[in-house]
Amino acid sequence: MSNTRIERDSMGELHVPEQALYGAQTQRAVDNFPISHQRMPAQFIRALILAKAAAAKANVELKQLSESQGKAIVDAAQGLLEGDYMQHFPVDIFQTGSGTSSNMNANEVIATLASRLLGEPVNPNDHVNCGQSSNDIIPTTIHVSAALGLHEQLLPALVHLVQVIERKAVEVHPFIKTGRTHLMDAMPVRMSQVLEGWAQQLKANIGHLQDLLPSLQSLAQGGTAVGTGINAHPQFAAGFSRQLSNLTQVQFTPGKNLFALIGSQDTAVAVSGQLKAVAVTLMKIANDLRWMNSGPLAGLGEIELEGLQPGSSIMPGKVNPVIPEATAMVAAQVIGNDTTITVAGQSGNFELNVMLPIIAQNLLSSIELLANSSRLLADKAIASFKVNEPKLKEALSRNPILVTALNPIIGYQKAAEIAKTAYKQGRPVIDVALEHTDLSRSQLEILLDPEKLTAGGV
């Protein structure tokens, strides 16, 4: 074969692209798994490279590698991270369930670069993989990549969304709208109260994610093949976590029980469940925005979202709520990702979970999708929408449910009769109440004042 070289592993020889940094085991994976043509996520590969650098540093400290070998491995890893490293990681997501192919991909690429730097052979297994097994490095990398994704992407994005919502709540506080339960008219609420509800949902989600970080930052590294730590220095787990913490500025610790962290992916399942909860919150906010924006003539028309693009290829002038729609689709995808992770999490057969790559893919996909959509929802929907005050007032003036405020005075049954009459005749409830009660108009104006019927009324 032209433009190839011969590489060897324990199974024999095979052809590898001449310029490829990887070796035989990676090529076997490329040949064996032409399934989705999707590579492992960049965030995962980045975390795997960082883990290899941390392992080399720890092994030098423990005299398992020479200083020159360790330095070459670390320099190779750092060089990869400074460039377009994904071109060197072609292994499909759907591969061996332990992720061994991706681990060996990293070992081979780093070994090639380290050998060039050192001027002598650096072995993928004996040196780059020293003190490790795919069975602990891949679960570790899932935890590390997800923790970094939360710290660097999702949590800052959710905090930003909360801040934008809270600023908007102050801006729209003077506006009062018809509340709705079951999509039917209900008692009035301040627009600010609606937004403050969203903000509190998101704050709760942030708190739950933060509560999961200590478990996510607890690592399987040091357990090697089955959790016993065979072929790893007794102090390797502690040294690895310390070095990785220095490299990432996130505090990682050795797991309390490495058998649990290798044989199961319960933490990933728990994190995914909380990501699903975030998705549910974003879906609620997106749908509220879509409903309030609906119309503008035949819908609610309470707000006007920023117009971002033409909404129809056939209907001129139509503008759609594209950011809330995109956010709702993200939420649907994340909910689906969680189902996949739940099923994969059940595949902890004895001492190893064997669906690690798909857990990594779906977990990191959820984190990235939620982070990106949260920022777009904040900046291109919530921050910029305008309130249609005349539409709010028109709906409030015709809302018979305001009669609820008269329950303590005239009783539920009488109030219901007034509401039904107002509905049937299409009249303001104050006019009907004036005819059916002994209350004066001035009394009714006070009792039925929408502003005073909101808990935050001034």
XYZ file of N, CA and C in Angstrom, residues 134-274:
423
model
N -6.683 0.915 30.903
C -7.853 1.571 30.297
C -9.018 1.579 31.276
N -9.056 0.553 32.140
C -10.195 0.381 33.029
C -10.264 1.408 34.148
N -9.132 2.098 34.424
C -9.216 3.212 35.375
C -9.008 4.565 34.711
N -8.233 4.613 33.631
C -7.975 5.917 33.004
C -9.211 6.446 32.268
N -10.017 5.560 31.679
C -11.205 6.034 30.961
C -12.298 6.490 31.933
N -12.624 5.724 32.997
C -13.552 6.290 33.999
C -13.038 7.587 34.603
N -11.735 7.649 34.836
C -11.149 8.892 35.354
C -11.367 10.031 34.380
N -11.140 9.777 33.104
C -11.277 10.826 32.093
C -12.718 11.281 31.952
N -13.672 10.371 32.118
C -15.088 10.769 32.115
C -15.342 11.763 33.240
N -14.877 11.461 34.429
C -15.066 12.356 35.566
C -14.370 13.698 35.337
N -13.122 13.634 34.879
C -12.345 14.865 34.706
C -12.964 15.754 33.634
N -13.314 15.176 32.492
C -13.868 15.990 31.401
C -15.213 16.581 31.790
N -16.037 15.810 32.502
C -17.333 16.343 32.937
C -17.157 17.426 33.992
N -16.225 17.218 34.932
C -15.973 18.240 35.959
C -15.483 19.531 35.326
N -14.560 19.420 34.380
C -14.063 20.623 33.697
C -15.181 21.283 32.894
N -16.044 20.458 32.276
C -17.165 21.016 31.526
C -18.124 21.795 32.414
N -18.366 21.286 33.620
C -19.232 22.012 34.546
C -18.568 23.297 35.024
N -17.306 23.204 35.426
C -16.595 24.377 35.936
C -16.413 25.455 34.859
N -16.076 25.044 33.652
C -15.682 25.995 32.618
C -16.832 26.417 31.709
N -17.818 25.563 31.543
C -18.881 25.842 30.576
C -20.247 26.033 31.231
N -20.777 24.969 31.788
C -22.193 25.004 32.159
C -22.491 25.889 33.353
N -21.753 25.742 34.447
C -22.064 26.559 35.626
C -21.926 28.054 35.341
N -20.843 28.516 34.666
C -20.798 29.948 34.313
C -21.951 30.375 33.413
N -22.366 29.505 32.482
C -23.475 29.855 31.590
C -24.785 29.978 32.360
N -25.019 29.071 33.303
C -26.242 29.142 34.097
C -26.244 30.363 35.013
N -25.096 30.681 35.587
C -24.993 31.892 36.414
C -25.290 33.123 35.563
N -24.757 33.152 34.358
C -25.023 34.275 33.448
C -26.512 34.379 33.147
N -27.148 33.246 32.881
C -28.582 33.253 32.587
C -29.377 33.783 33.776
N -29.023 33.361 34.974
C -29.705 33.861 36.178
C -29.543 35.375 36.288
N -28.326 35.861 36.075
C -28.067 37.301 36.195
C -28.883 38.094 35.183
N -28.964 37.607 33.961
C -29.741 38.298 32.925
C -31.226 38.290 33.296
N -31.723 37.173 33.773
C -33.135 37.090 34.174
C -33.429 38.050 35.320
N -32.550 38.100 36.306
C -32.786 38.979 37.458
C -32.735 40.452 37.061
N -31.851 40.801 36.146
C -31.830 42.193 35.652
C -33.119 42.500 34.894
N -33.561 41.565 34.098
C -34.796 41.778 33.330
C -35.996 41.858 34.260
N -35.975 41.099 35.348
C -37.078 41.136 36.310
C -37.233 42.531 36.904
N -36.137 43.182 37.190
C -36.197 44.554 37.710
C -36.816 45.479 36.658
N -36.418 45.277 35.414
C -36.897 46.129 34.317
C -38.407 45.980 34.096
N -38.912 44.747 34.220
C -40.329 44.507 33.896
C -41.222 44.480 35.136
N -40.675 44.821 36.286
C -41.459 44.765 37.530
C -42.761 45.569 37.469
N -42.813 46.728 36.829
C -44.070 47.497 36.827
C -45.215 46.821 36.080
N -44.923 45.839 35.239
C -45.958 45.268 34.381
C -46.659 44.102 35.074
N -48.000 44.103 34.978
C -48.821 43.046 35.560
C -49.543 42.333 34.427
N -49.554 41.003 34.482
C -50.169 40.213 33.421
C -51.156 39.215 34.006
N -51.993 38.680 33.157
C -52.890 37.614 33.573
C -52.081 36.356 33.861
N -52.236 35.798 35.067
C -51.633 34.509 35.347
C -52.418 33.415 34.648
N -51.788 32.261 34.465
C -52.492 31.162 33.798
C -52.152 29.844 34.489
N -53.175 29.066 34.759
C -53.003 27.692 35.222
C -53.833 26.807 34.305
N -53.297 25.666 33.907
C -53.930 24.794 32.903
C -54.086 25.529 31.567
N -53.247 26.534 31.310
C -53.349 27.399 30.136
C -54.654 28.206 30.134
N -55.296 28.315 31.270
C -56.533 29.075 31.402
C -56.275 30.289 32.294
N -57.094 31.338 32.096
C -56.930 32.580 32.850
C -56.960 32.298 34.348
N -56.049 32.921 35.064
C -55.983 32.789 36.520
C -55.726 34.171 37.113
N -55.388 34.211 38.382
C -55.153 35.484 39.056
C -53.924 36.188 38.471
N -53.865 37.531 38.566
C -52.761 38.285 37.969
C -51.444 38.069 38.702
N -50.375 38.228 37.961
C -49.014 38.171 38.510
C -48.203 39.304 37.902
N -47.204 39.714 38.623
C -46.256 40.666 38.042
C -45.342 39.927 37.067
N -44.976 40.595 36.001
C -44.027 40.004 35.067
C -42.736 39.643 35.788
N -42.344 40.452 36.759
C -41.108 40.179 37.504
C -41.218 38.881 38.295
N -42.436 38.571 38.775
C -42.608 37.345 39.551
C -42.421 36.107 38.678
N -42.850 36.207 37.427
C -42.638 35.110 36.483
C -41.141 34.863 36.307
N -40.409 35.930 36.068
C -38.970 35.793 35.827
C -38.221 35.355 37.080
N -38.646 35.865 38.223
C -37.978 35.453 39.466
C -38.188 33.960 39.733
N -39.328 33.437 39.300
C -39.561 31.997 39.404
C -38.570 31.223 38.555
N -38.349 31.697 37.318
C -37.341 31.050 36.458
C -35.966 31.075 37.125
N -35.603 32.242 37.636
C -34.278 32.396 38.245
C -34.092 31.427 39.409
N -35.145 31.260 40.221
C -35.020 30.355 41.356
C -34.891 28.906 40.914
N -35.608 28.521 39.869
C -35.435 27.170 39.322
C -33.981 26.931 38.929
N -33.406 27.899 38.247
C -32.028 27.756 37.785
C -31.045 27.744 38.948
N -31.302 28.572 39.966
C -30.416 28.573 41.135
C -30.431 27.220 41.832
N -31.603 26.608 41.898
C -31.690 25.273 42.504
C -30.885 24.268 41.694
N -30.979 24.352 40.372
C -30.197 23.456 39.521
C -28.706 23.664 39.708
N -28.283 24.917 39.801
C -26.869 25.215 40.030
C -26.404 24.579 41.331
N -27.213 24.730 42.380
C -26.853 24.154 43.669
C -26.739 22.639 43.620
N -27.649 21.993 42.910
C -27.604 20.529 42.805
C -26.371 20.076 42.026
N -26.028 20.793 40.960
C -24.816 20.449 40.206
C -23.567 20.624 41.069
N -23.524 21.709 41.821
C -22.375 21.946 42.695
C -22.260 20.853 43.758
N -23.392 20.355 44.226
C -23.371 19.278 45.220
C -22.761 18.001 44.658
N -22.865 17.805 43.337
C -22.331 16.601 42.708
C -20.841 16.698 42.378
N -20.290 17.911 42.410
C -18.892 18.083 42.011
C -17.905 17.270 42.850
N -18.048 17.202 44.177
C -17.083 16.382 44.938
C -17.039 14.931 44.480
N -18.186 14.340 44.171
C -18.205 12.966 43.667
C -17.577 12.879 42.289
N -17.845 13.881 41.459
C -17.292 13.888 40.106
C -15.785 14.082 40.130
N -15.299 14.801 41.116
C -13.858 15.069 41.220
C -13.114 13.980 42.002
N -13.824 12.927 42.357
C -13.225 11.744 42.988
C -12.936 10.733 41.891
N -11.698 10.277 41.789
C -11.234 9.574 40.595
C -10.922 8.099 40.825
N -11.103 7.326 39.757
C -10.814 5.886 39.771
C -9.339 5.579 39.591
N -8.554 6.599 39.254
C -7.153 6.345 38.907
C -6.393 5.683 40.051
N -5.646 4.651 39.722
C -4.923 3.876 40.719
C -5.495 2.497 40.901
N -6.714 2.277 40.394
C -7.337 0.961 40.512
C -6.859 -0.013 39.461
N -6.274 0.484 38.389
C -5.798 -0.266 37.215
C -6.868 -1.220 36.696
N -6.589 -2.505 36.573
C -7.447 -3.395 35.795
C -8.805 -3.660 36.431
N -8.819 -3.986 37.722
C -10.090 -4.389 38.350
C -10.376 -3.657 39.651
N -9.496 -2.737 40.050
C -9.694 -2.009 41.294
C -8.662 -2.327 42.360
N -7.839 -3.361 42.128
C -6.839 -3.769 43.130
C -5.573 -2.939 43.067
N -5.366 -2.224 41.946
C -4.169 -1.398 41.813
C -2.941 -2.156 41.341
N -3.111 -3.325 40.747
C -1.985 -4.110 40.262
C -1.150 -3.303 39.269
N 0.170 -3.328 39.447
C 1.156 -2.663 38.579
C 1.220 -1.144 38.761
N 0.484 -0.609 39.725
C 0.593 0.820 40.024
C 1.279 0.989 41.371
N 2.105 2.007 41.492
C 2.751 2.317 42.768
C 1.682 2.640 43.807
N 1.867 2.223 45.063
C 0.849 2.488 46.085
C 0.497 3.965 46.250
N 1.433 4.845 45.934
C 1.183 6.287 46.071
C 0.786 6.957 44.758
N 0.597 6.116 43.722
C 0.323 6.688 42.406
C -0.993 7.463 42.377
N -2.049 6.912 42.976
C -3.366 7.572 42.928
C -3.304 8.963 43.536
N -2.646 9.084 44.688
C -2.547 10.387 45.353
C -1.705 11.344 44.527
N -0.580 10.846 44.012
C 0.282 11.707 43.204
C -0.388 12.146 41.924
N -1.117 11.245 41.295
C -1.837 11.576 40.064
C -2.856 12.687 40.318
N -3.665 12.531 41.351
C -4.700 13.538 41.638
C -4.075 14.899 41.943
N -2.967 14.899 42.671
C -2.293 16.162 42.988
C -1.776 16.832 41.718
N -1.149 16.056 40.851
C -0.599 16.626 39.615
C -1.707 17.113 38.681
N -2.786 16.348 38.598
C -3.903 16.761 37.738
C -4.560 18.027 38.277
N -4.652 18.130 39.581
C -5.216 19.341 40.189
C -4.364 20.559 39.846
N -3.053 20.386 39.845
C -2.160 21.485 39.482
C -2.326 21.886 38.020
N -2.525 20.901 37.165
C -2.645 21.177 35.733
C -3.971 21.850 35.384
N -5.020 21.533 36.108
C -6.368 22.007 35.745
C -6.906 23.103 36.641
N -6.289 23.303 37.813
C -6.794 24.237 38.817
C -8.166 23.824 39.340
N -8.464 22.533 39.252
C -9.661 21.940 39.848
C -9.183 20.859 40.806
N -9.769 20.809 41.994
C -9.280 19.897 43.026
C -9.815 18.486 42.817
N -8.941 17.578 42.376
C -9.295 16.172 42.203
C -8.690 15.353 43.342
N -9.380 14.268 43.706
C -8.934 13.422 44.811
C -9.050 11.952 44.415
N -8.243 11.069 45.020
C -8.410 9.633 44.765
C -9.745 9.150 45.316
N -10.373 8.234 44.610
C -11.640 7.691 45.076
C -11.481 6.885 46.348
N -12.520 6.902 47.163
C -12.471 6.142 48.410
C -12.535 4.637 48.143
N -13.234 4.247 47.104
C -13.333 2.833 46.743
C -13.202 2.721 45.232
N -12.071 2.230 44.776
C -11.794 2.189 43.344
C -12.601 1.106 42.636
N -13.001 0.073 43.370
C -13.845 -0.961 42.766
C -15.169 -0.357 42.311
N -15.738 0.501 43.132
C -17.020 1.126 42.786
C -16.880 2.040 41.577
N -15.776 2.766 41.504
C -15.598 3.749 40.432
C -15.251 3.094 39.099
N -14.716 1.868 39.131
C -14.413 1.151 37.898
C -15.583 0.266 37.480
N -16.207 -0.384 38.446
C -17.289 -1.310 38.142
C -18.613 -0.639 37.834
N -18.756 0.647 38.181
C -20.023 1.344 37.941
C -19.753 2.746 37.417
N -20.813 3.347 36.922
C -20.757 4.752 36.518
C -21.911 5.509 37.173
N -22.118 5.222 38.464
C -23.235 5.833 39.179
C -23.141 7.353 39.241
N -21.929 7.872 39.384
C -21.777 9.332 39.450
C -22.167 9.976 38.129
N -21.738 9.377 37.031
C -22.110 9.914 35.717
C -23.621 9.870 35.531
N -24.248 8.797 35.995
C -25.704 8.696 35.897
C -26.378 9.797 36.727
N -25.842 10.039 37.926
C -26.406 11.088 38.783
C -26.235 12.469 38.163
N -25.058 12.735 37.626
C -24.819 14.033 36.974
C -25.742 14.197 35.779
N -25.885 13.135 34.986
C -26.776 13.199 33.834
C -28.212 13.467 34.258
N -28.623 12.857 35.364
C -29.970 13.119 35.861
C -30.171 14.577 36.209
N -29.157 15.197 36.779
C -29.270 16.618 37.103
C -29.217 17.481 35.850
